[in-house]
Every structure is written in C-alpha cells, then in structure tokens.
Amino acid sequence: MSDIVQLKKQDLLTAKNPRIVEQKTGKTRILYLGSLQDLIQDYTKDLDPADYLFPSSKGGHLEVNTVYQMFQKVAKLLGRDDIGTHTLRKTFGYHYYKKTKDIATLMEIFGHSSEKITKRYIGINEDEISETLLNFKLGF
C-alpha cells in the first residue's frame, strides 16, 4: 500500500504496464493494469504529470494509515469487521486462482518466492486441492 499511495500520474505514463520499485523489498514490480487503463486515464485526465494519484488535503499524498482508516469506515458501514487493506489483494488472488488454477502466474503477480506462500496467502489448503483433483477428468 505504501508504494501505491505515492504514485504520481507520471508513474503511469511511461508504459502500458508501468514498473515501480517496492520500498519494502527493493524489487522492481510490474503494475499489470489491464482493464483499469481506461478508468485510470479518465481519473487522471485533469492531473498534471507530477500530481499524486491519491492526494492528501494537507498536501502530498495520502498516508497508509489514512487509507487503512478509510477502509475501516467503509467496513463498518457494511457491518463488517474483517476488511482491511490486504483484503482486496487476497480476494483478487483467491478468485483468480479459482477461475484459472494458474498458481504460477499468480505467484508472479504477487511477487512471492514460492507457490506454497501464494496458496497460503489466498487461503487454498490441501482439502481444496484434493477436492479439485477428485473432480478432474482427463477426458478419455
């Protein structure tokens, strides 16, 4: 989240899939924007290249803690107490895996070093894997 709140319009102008350097790991990550491209262009059309995508009313960019508090307020309005800043990422990963069963690509998207870490992160356990294999048929 700390890398996202610091993004500026110019960070997204460089390529179809821009790259950022994660503060936490120092690794270069690709932002796969896909179908978000049009929404991002519409959202940023009136911004200068040096403007933050998520500006603070006090100047600069939103702080991670502020984003977390916003999530908590929305969660409370929804009557939920189990929604956090990583919920969207984990939910995306879970549904991506359920639809594609492509753990290797998901591992790359998340920047994880192993499939085991990715499966644990999205909540895929051995029982679910066994169930998937029971329902699998080769077609002959």
Short mmCIF file of N, CA and C in Angstrom, two decimals:
data_model
loop_
_atom_site.label_atom_id
_atom_site.label_comp_id
_atom_site.label_asym_id
_atom_site.label_seq_id
_atom_site.Cartn_x
_atom_site.Cartn_y
_atom_site.Cartn_z
N MET A 1 0.82 -1.19 0.00
CA MET A 1 0.00 0.00 0.00
C MET A 1 0.87 1.25 0.00
N SER A 2 1.99 1.21 0.69
CA SER A 2 2.85 2.40 0.76
C SER A 2 3.38 2.79 -0.61
N ASP A 3 3.56 1.81 -1.50
CA ASP A 3 4.03 2.11 -2.85
C ASP A 3 2.91 2.72 -3.70
N ILE A 4 1.69 2.28 -3.46
CA ILE A 4 0.55 2.74 -4.25
C ILE A 4 0.19 4.19 -3.91
N VAL A 5 0.15 4.54 -2.63
CA VAL A 5 -0.27 5.90 -2.25
C VAL A 5 0.71 6.96 -2.76
N GLN A 6 1.93 6.56 -3.07
CA GLN A 6 2.94 7.52 -3.54
C GLN A 6 2.98 7.67 -5.06
N LEU A 7 2.14 6.93 -5.76
CA LEU A 7 2.15 7.01 -7.22
C LEU A 7 1.72 8.39 -7.71
N LYS A 8 2.38 8.82 -8.77
CA LYS A 8 2.03 10.07 -9.44
C LYS A 8 1.56 9.73 -10.85
N LYS A 9 0.87 10.66 -11.47
CA LYS A 9 0.38 10.43 -12.82
C LYS A 9 1.53 10.04 -13.73
N GLN A 10 2.66 10.70 -13.60
CA GLN A 10 3.81 10.42 -14.48
C GLN A 10 4.31 8.98 -14.33
N ASP A 11 4.07 8.36 -13.19
CA ASP A 11 4.48 6.97 -12.98
C ASP A 11 3.70 6.01 -13.87
N LEU A 12 2.52 6.43 -14.29
CA LEU A 12 1.67 5.57 -15.10
C LEU A 12 1.73 5.90 -16.58
N LEU A 13 2.43 6.97 -16.93
CA LEU A 13 2.50 7.40 -18.33
C LEU A 13 3.59 6.70 -19.12
N THR A 14 4.50 6.04 -18.43
CA THR A 14 5.69 5.51 -19.08
C THR A 14 5.45 4.28 -19.93
N ALA A 15 4.47 3.46 -19.58
CA ALA A 15 4.26 2.22 -20.31
C ALA A 15 2.86 1.69 -20.04
N LYS A 16 2.46 0.73 -20.86
CA LYS A 16 1.17 0.06 -20.67
C LYS A 16 1.12 -0.61 -19.30
N ASN A 17 2.22 -1.23 -18.94
CA ASN A 17 2.36 -1.86 -17.62
C ASN A 17 3.56 -1.23 -16.92
N PRO A 18 3.34 -0.11 -16.21
CA PRO A 18 4.46 0.60 -15.58
C PRO A 18 5.14 -0.23 -14.49
N ARG A 19 6.34 0.15 -14.17
CA ARG A 19 7.13 -0.54 -13.15
C ARG A 19 7.35 0.40 -11.97
N ILE A 20 7.33 -0.18 -10.79
CA ILE A 20 7.64 0.56 -9.57
C ILE A 20 8.67 -0.24 -8.78
N VAL A 21 9.40 0.44 -7.94
CA VAL A 21 10.34 -0.23 -7.05
C VAL A 21 9.70 -0.27 -5.67
N GLU A 22 9.49 -1.47 -5.16
CA GLU A 22 8.87 -1.62 -3.84
C GLU A 22 9.81 -1.11 -2.76
N GLN A 23 9.29 -0.29 -1.88
CA GLN A 23 10.10 0.20 -0.76
C GLN A 23 10.47 -0.93 0.18
N LYS A 24 9.54 -1.83 0.41
CA LYS A 24 9.74 -2.90 1.39
C LYS A 24 10.84 -3.87 0.97
N THR A 25 10.87 -4.23 -0.32
CA THR A 25 11.81 -5.27 -0.77
C THR A 25 12.91 -4.75 -1.68
N GLY A 26 12.71 -3.57 -2.27
CA GLY A 26 13.67 -3.05 -3.24
C GLY A 26 13.53 -3.69 -4.61
N LYS A 27 12.55 -4.61 -4.76
CA LYS A 27 12.33 -5.29 -6.03
C LYS A 27 11.54 -4.40 -6.98
N THR A 28 11.84 -4.53 -8.26
CA THR A 28 11.05 -3.84 -9.28
C THR A 28 9.82 -4.69 -9.57
N ARG A 29 8.66 -4.06 -9.53
CA ARG A 29 7.40 -4.77 -9.78
C ARG A 29 6.71 -4.14 -10.97
N ILE A 30 6.06 -4.96 -11.75
CA ILE A 30 5.25 -4.50 -12.87
C ILE A 30 3.82 -4.34 -12.39
N LEU A 31 3.22 -3.21 -12.71
CA LEU A 31 1.81 -2.99 -12.40
C LEU A 31 1.00 -3.40 -13.63
N TYR A 32 0.35 -4.53 -13.55
CA TYR A 32 -0.50 -5.00 -14.65
C TYR A 32 -1.85 -4.33 -14.51
N LEU A 33 -2.08 -3.32 -15.34
CA LEU A 33 -3.27 -2.50 -15.19
C LEU A 33 -4.46 -3.04 -15.98
N GLY A 34 -4.19 -3.73 -17.08
CA GLY A 34 -5.25 -4.37 -17.86
C GLY A 34 -6.43 -3.47 -18.12
N SER A 35 -7.60 -3.94 -17.69
CA SER A 35 -8.85 -3.22 -17.96
C SER A 35 -8.99 -1.94 -17.14
N LEU A 36 -8.06 -1.69 -16.23
CA LEU A 36 -8.11 -0.45 -15.44
C LEU A 36 -7.58 0.75 -16.22
N GLN A 37 -6.89 0.50 -17.33
CA GLN A 37 -6.27 1.59 -18.10
C GLN A 37 -7.24 2.72 -18.40
N ASP A 38 -8.42 2.38 -18.93
CA ASP A 38 -9.40 3.42 -19.29
C ASP A 38 -9.88 4.19 -18.06
N LEU A 39 -10.12 3.48 -16.97
CA LEU A 39 -10.55 4.14 -15.73
C LEU A 39 -9.47 5.07 -15.19
N ILE A 40 -8.23 4.62 -15.25
CA ILE A 40 -7.11 5.44 -14.78
C ILE A 40 -6.95 6.68 -15.64
N GLN A 41 -7.07 6.53 -16.95
CA GLN A 41 -6.96 7.69 -17.84
C GLN A 41 -8.05 8.70 -17.54
N ASP A 42 -9.26 8.22 -17.32
CA ASP A 42 -10.36 9.12 -17.00
C ASP A 42 -10.12 9.81 -15.66
N TYR A 43 -9.66 9.07 -14.67
CA TYR A 43 -9.40 9.60 -13.33
C TYR A 43 -8.28 10.64 -13.34
N THR A 44 -7.29 10.46 -14.20
CA THR A 44 -6.11 11.33 -14.19
C THR A 44 -6.12 12.41 -15.27
N LYS A 45 -7.17 12.48 -16.05
CA LYS A 45 -7.16 13.39 -17.21
C LYS A 45 -6.91 14.85 -16.84
N ASP A 46 -7.34 15.29 -15.66
CA ASP A 46 -7.15 16.68 -15.25
C ASP A 46 -5.95 16.89 -14.34
N LEU A 47 -5.17 15.84 -14.12
CA LEU A 47 -3.99 15.95 -13.26
C LEU A 47 -2.75 16.32 -14.06
N ASP A 48 -1.86 17.06 -13.43
CA ASP A 48 -0.54 17.30 -14.01
C ASP A 48 0.29 16.04 -13.80
N PRO A 49 1.29 15.81 -14.65
CA PRO A 49 2.11 14.60 -14.50
C PRO A 49 2.73 14.42 -13.11
N ALA A 50 3.06 15.52 -12.44
CA ALA A 50 3.71 15.42 -11.12
C ALA A 50 2.71 15.28 -9.97
N ASP A 51 1.41 15.30 -10.26
CA ASP A 51 0.39 15.19 -9.21
C ASP A 51 0.28 13.76 -8.70
N TYR A 52 0.05 13.63 -7.39
CA TYR A 52 -0.19 12.32 -6.79
C TYR A 52 -1.56 11.80 -7.22
N LEU A 53 -1.67 10.51 -7.39
CA LEU A 53 -2.96 9.90 -7.72
C LEU A 53 -3.90 9.95 -6.52
N PHE A 54 -3.32 9.89 -5.32
CA PHE A 54 -4.10 9.88 -4.09
C PHE A 54 -3.62 11.02 -3.19
N PRO A 55 -4.02 12.26 -3.56
CA PRO A 55 -3.52 13.42 -2.82
C PRO A 55 -4.18 13.58 -1.45
N SER A 56 -3.43 14.13 -0.55
CA SER A 56 -3.94 14.47 0.77
C SER A 56 -4.46 15.90 0.73
N SER A 57 -5.46 16.20 1.53
CA SER A 57 -5.97 17.57 1.59
C SER A 57 -4.95 18.50 2.23
N LYS A 58 -3.94 17.92 2.90
CA LYS A 58 -2.90 18.70 3.56
C LYS A 58 -1.68 18.88 2.67
N GLY A 59 -1.75 18.40 1.44
CA GLY A 59 -0.60 18.43 0.54
C GLY A 59 0.12 17.09 0.58
N GLY A 60 0.82 16.77 -0.47
CA GLY A 60 1.48 15.47 -0.54
C GLY A 60 0.48 14.38 -0.89
N HIS A 61 0.79 13.15 -0.49
CA HIS A 61 -0.09 12.02 -0.79
C HIS A 61 -0.74 11.50 0.49
N LEU A 62 -1.79 10.71 0.33
CA LEU A 62 -2.41 10.07 1.48
C LEU A 62 -1.40 9.19 2.19
N GLU A 63 -1.52 9.10 3.48
CA GLU A 63 -0.68 8.20 4.27
C GLU A 63 -1.36 6.83 4.32
N VAL A 64 -0.56 5.79 4.48
CA VAL A 64 -1.09 4.43 4.55
C VAL A 64 -2.12 4.31 5.67
N ASN A 65 -1.83 4.91 6.80
CA ASN A 65 -2.75 4.85 7.93
C ASN A 65 -4.10 5.49 7.59
N THR A 66 -4.09 6.56 6.81
CA THR A 66 -5.33 7.21 6.39
C THR A 66 -6.15 6.27 5.52
N VAL A 67 -5.48 5.59 4.60
CA VAL A 67 -6.18 4.63 3.72
C VAL A 67 -6.77 3.50 4.57
N TYR A 68 -6.00 3.02 5.52
CA TYR A 68 -6.49 1.97 6.41
C TYR A 68 -7.74 2.43 7.16
N GLN A 69 -7.71 3.66 7.67
CA GLN A 69 -8.87 4.20 8.39
C GLN A 69 -10.08 4.32 7.47
N MET A 70 -9.84 4.69 6.20
CA MET A 70 -10.94 4.78 5.23
C MET A 70 -11.57 3.39 5.03
N PHE A 71 -10.72 2.39 4.88
CA PHE A 71 -11.22 1.01 4.73
C PHE A 71 -12.05 0.61 5.95
N GLN A 72 -11.57 0.95 7.12
CA GLN A 72 -12.28 0.59 8.35
C GLN A 72 -13.65 1.27 8.42
N LYS A 73 -13.73 2.52 7.98
CA LYS A 73 -15.02 3.23 7.97
C LYS A 73 -16.00 2.57 7.01
N VAL A 74 -15.52 2.22 5.83
CA VAL A 74 -16.38 1.56 4.84
C VAL A 74 -16.82 0.19 5.37
N ALA A 75 -15.89 -0.54 5.96
CA ALA A 75 -16.21 -1.85 6.53
C ALA A 75 -17.30 -1.73 7.60
N LYS A 76 -17.17 -0.71 8.43
CA LYS A 76 -18.15 -0.50 9.50
C LYS A 76 -19.52 -0.20 8.90
N LEU A 77 -19.55 0.63 7.85
CA LEU A 77 -20.81 0.94 7.17
C LEU A 77 -21.45 -0.32 6.59
N LEU A 78 -20.62 -1.26 6.18
CA LEU A 78 -21.10 -2.52 5.61
C LEU A 78 -21.40 -3.57 6.68
N GLY A 79 -21.14 -3.20 7.93
CA GLY A 79 -21.36 -4.14 9.02
C GLY A 79 -20.32 -5.24 9.08
N ARG A 80 -19.14 -4.95 8.58
CA ARG A 80 -18.06 -5.95 8.55
C ARG A 80 -16.89 -5.46 9.39
N ASP A 81 -16.22 -6.39 10.03
CA ASP A 81 -15.01 -6.02 10.77
C ASP A 81 -13.80 -6.81 10.28
N ASP A 82 -13.98 -7.47 9.13
CA ASP A 82 -12.91 -8.32 8.61
C ASP A 82 -12.33 -7.82 7.29
N ILE A 83 -12.49 -6.54 7.03
CA ILE A 83 -11.98 -5.96 5.78
C ILE A 83 -10.81 -5.05 6.10
N GLY A 84 -9.71 -5.28 5.43
CA GLY A 84 -8.52 -4.46 5.61
C GLY A 84 -7.91 -4.11 4.27
N THR A 85 -6.77 -3.48 4.29
CA THR A 85 -6.15 -3.04 3.05
C THR A 85 -5.66 -4.21 2.20
N HIS A 86 -5.38 -5.35 2.80
CA HIS A 86 -4.94 -6.51 2.02
C HIS A 86 -6.11 -7.39 1.55
N THR A 87 -7.30 -7.10 2.04
CA THR A 87 -8.46 -7.91 1.69
C THR A 87 -8.68 -7.94 0.18
N LEU A 88 -8.58 -6.79 -0.47
CA LEU A 88 -8.81 -6.74 -1.92
C LEU A 88 -7.78 -7.58 -2.66
N ARG A 89 -6.54 -7.49 -2.26
CA ARG A 89 -5.46 -8.25 -2.90
C ARG A 89 -5.68 -9.76 -2.72
N LYS A 90 -5.98 -10.16 -1.50
CA LYS A 90 -6.20 -11.58 -1.23
C LYS A 90 -7.44 -12.10 -1.96
N THR A 91 -8.49 -11.30 -1.97
CA THR A 91 -9.72 -11.71 -2.65
C THR A 91 -9.49 -11.84 -4.15
N PHE A 92 -8.77 -10.88 -4.73
CA PHE A 92 -8.42 -11.00 -6.14
C PHE A 92 -7.67 -12.30 -6.38
N GLY A 93 -6.66 -12.57 -5.56
CA GLY A 93 -5.85 -13.77 -5.73
C GLY A 93 -6.67 -15.04 -5.62
N TYR A 94 -7.56 -15.09 -4.66
CA TYR A 94 -8.40 -16.26 -4.47
C TYR A 94 -9.27 -16.51 -5.70
N HIS A 95 -9.95 -15.46 -6.18
CA HIS A 95 -10.85 -15.63 -7.32
C HIS A 95 -10.08 -15.87 -8.62
N TYR A 96 -8.93 -15.25 -8.76
CA TYR A 96 -8.09 -15.50 -9.93
C TYR A 96 -7.70 -16.98 -9.97
N TYR A 97 -7.28 -17.50 -8.83
CA TYR A 97 -6.87 -18.91 -8.77
C TYR A 97 -8.06 -19.83 -9.03
N LYS A 98 -9.22 -19.54 -8.42
CA LYS A 98 -10.39 -20.39 -8.61
C LYS A 98 -10.81 -20.44 -10.07
N LYS A 99 -10.65 -19.31 -10.77
CA LYS A 99 -11.06 -19.26 -12.18
C LYS A 99 -10.02 -19.88 -13.10
N THR A 100 -8.75 -19.65 -12.84
CA THR A 100 -7.70 -20.06 -13.79
C THR A 100 -6.90 -21.27 -13.33
N LYS A 101 -6.84 -21.51 -12.04
CA LYS A 101 -5.98 -22.55 -11.44
C LYS A 101 -4.50 -22.33 -11.79
N ASP A 102 -4.15 -21.11 -12.16
CA ASP A 102 -2.79 -20.77 -12.59
C ASP A 102 -2.02 -20.16 -11.42
N ILE A 103 -1.52 -21.01 -10.55
CA ILE A 103 -0.81 -20.54 -9.36
C ILE A 103 0.53 -19.91 -9.71
N ALA A 104 1.16 -20.38 -10.79
CA ALA A 104 2.48 -19.85 -11.17
C ALA A 104 2.38 -18.37 -11.57
N THR A 105 1.37 -18.03 -12.37
CA THR A 105 1.20 -16.63 -12.77
C THR A 105 0.80 -15.78 -11.57
N LEU A 106 -0.07 -16.30 -10.73
CA LEU A 106 -0.49 -15.57 -9.54
C LEU A 106 0.70 -15.30 -8.62
N MET A 107 1.57 -16.28 -8.52
CA MET A 107 2.79 -16.12 -7.72
C MET A 107 3.63 -14.96 -8.26
N GLU A 108 3.74 -14.85 -9.58
CA GLU A 108 4.48 -13.75 -10.21
C GLU A 108 3.79 -12.41 -9.96
N ILE A 109 2.47 -12.39 -10.10
CA ILE A 109 1.71 -11.16 -9.87
C ILE A 109 1.95 -10.64 -8.45
N PHE A 110 1.93 -11.55 -7.48
CA PHE A 110 2.11 -11.17 -6.09
C PHE A 110 3.56 -10.97 -5.70
N GLY A 111 4.49 -11.44 -6.53
CA GLY A 111 5.90 -11.31 -6.19
C GLY A 111 6.33 -12.26 -5.10
N HIS A 112 5.65 -13.38 -4.99
CA HIS A 112 6.00 -14.38 -3.98
C HIS A 112 7.12 -15.28 -4.49
N SER A 113 7.87 -15.84 -3.56
CA SER A 113 9.02 -16.67 -3.94
C SER A 113 8.66 -18.14 -4.10
N SER A 114 7.46 -18.52 -3.68
CA SER A 114 7.07 -19.92 -3.85
C SER A 114 5.55 -20.05 -3.99
N GLU A 115 5.14 -21.16 -4.63
CA GLU A 115 3.72 -21.44 -4.77
C GLU A 115 3.08 -21.67 -3.41
N LYS A 116 3.82 -22.28 -2.50
CA LYS A 116 3.30 -22.57 -1.16
C LYS A 116 2.89 -21.28 -0.45
N ILE A 117 3.73 -20.25 -0.56
CA ILE A 117 3.42 -18.96 0.06
C ILE A 117 2.16 -18.37 -0.55
N THR A 118 2.05 -18.44 -1.89
CA THR A 118 0.88 -17.89 -2.57
C THR A 118 -0.39 -18.62 -2.17
N LYS A 119 -0.33 -19.94 -2.13
CA LYS A 119 -1.51 -20.72 -1.74
C LYS A 119 -1.94 -20.40 -0.31
N ARG A 120 -0.99 -20.28 0.59
CA ARG A 120 -1.31 -19.94 1.97
C ARG A 120 -1.91 -18.53 2.03
N TYR A 121 -1.33 -17.61 1.27
CA TYR A 121 -1.78 -16.21 1.27
C TYR A 121 -3.24 -16.09 0.84
N ILE A 122 -3.64 -16.87 -0.18
CA ILE A 122 -5.01 -16.76 -0.69
C ILE A 122 -5.96 -17.75 -0.02
N GLY A 123 -5.44 -18.57 0.90
CA GLY A 123 -6.30 -19.46 1.66
C GLY A 123 -6.64 -20.76 0.98
N ILE A 124 -5.80 -21.21 0.06
CA ILE A 124 -6.02 -22.50 -0.58
C ILE A 124 -5.33 -23.56 0.27
N ASN A 125 -6.10 -24.51 0.75
CA ASN A 125 -5.50 -25.54 1.60
C ASN A 125 -5.53 -26.90 0.90
N GLU A 126 -4.96 -27.88 1.55
CA GLU A 126 -4.84 -29.22 0.96
C GLU A 126 -6.20 -29.84 0.64
N ASP A 127 -7.20 -29.63 1.49
CA ASP A 127 -8.52 -30.19 1.23
C ASP A 127 -9.11 -29.66 -0.07
N GLU A 128 -8.93 -28.37 -0.29
CA GLU A 128 -9.45 -27.75 -1.50
C GLU A 128 -8.71 -28.28 -2.73
N ILE A 129 -7.42 -28.46 -2.61
CA ILE A 129 -6.63 -29.02 -3.71
C ILE A 129 -7.08 -30.45 -3.99
N SER A 130 -7.29 -31.25 -2.94
CA SER A 130 -7.75 -32.63 -3.11
C SER A 130 -9.10 -32.68 -3.79
N GLU A 131 -10.01 -31.79 -3.38
CA GLU A 131 -11.34 -31.74 -3.99
C GLU A 131 -11.25 -31.41 -5.48
N THR A 132 -10.38 -30.48 -5.83
CA THR A 132 -10.18 -30.12 -7.23
C THR A 132 -9.69 -31.32 -8.02
N LEU A 133 -8.75 -32.06 -7.46
CA LEU A 133 -8.22 -33.23 -8.16
C LEU A 133 -9.25 -34.34 -8.28
N LEU A 134 -10.12 -34.51 -7.30
CA LEU A 134 -11.18 -35.51 -7.39
C LEU A 134 -12.14 -35.22 -8.54
N ASN A 135 -12.39 -33.95 -8.78
CA ASN A 135 -13.32 -33.55 -9.84
C ASN A 135 -12.66 -33.45 -11.21
N PHE A 136 -11.36 -33.64 -11.27
CA PHE A 136 -10.61 -33.51 -12.52
C PHE A 136 -10.73 -34.80 -13.33
N LYS A 137 -11.04 -34.66 -14.62
CA LYS A 137 -11.11 -35.81 -15.52
C LYS A 137 -10.30 -35.49 -16.77
N LEU A 138 -9.53 -36.46 -17.23
CA LEU A 138 -8.68 -36.26 -18.40
C LEU A 138 -9.47 -36.20 -19.70
N GLY A 139 -10.66 -36.72 -19.74
CA GLY A 139 -11.47 -36.63 -20.94
C GLY A 139 -11.35 -37.83 -21.86
N PHE A 140 -10.83 -38.91 -21.36
CA PHE A 140 -10.82 -40.13 -22.18
C PHE A 140 -11.17 -41.33 -21.34
#
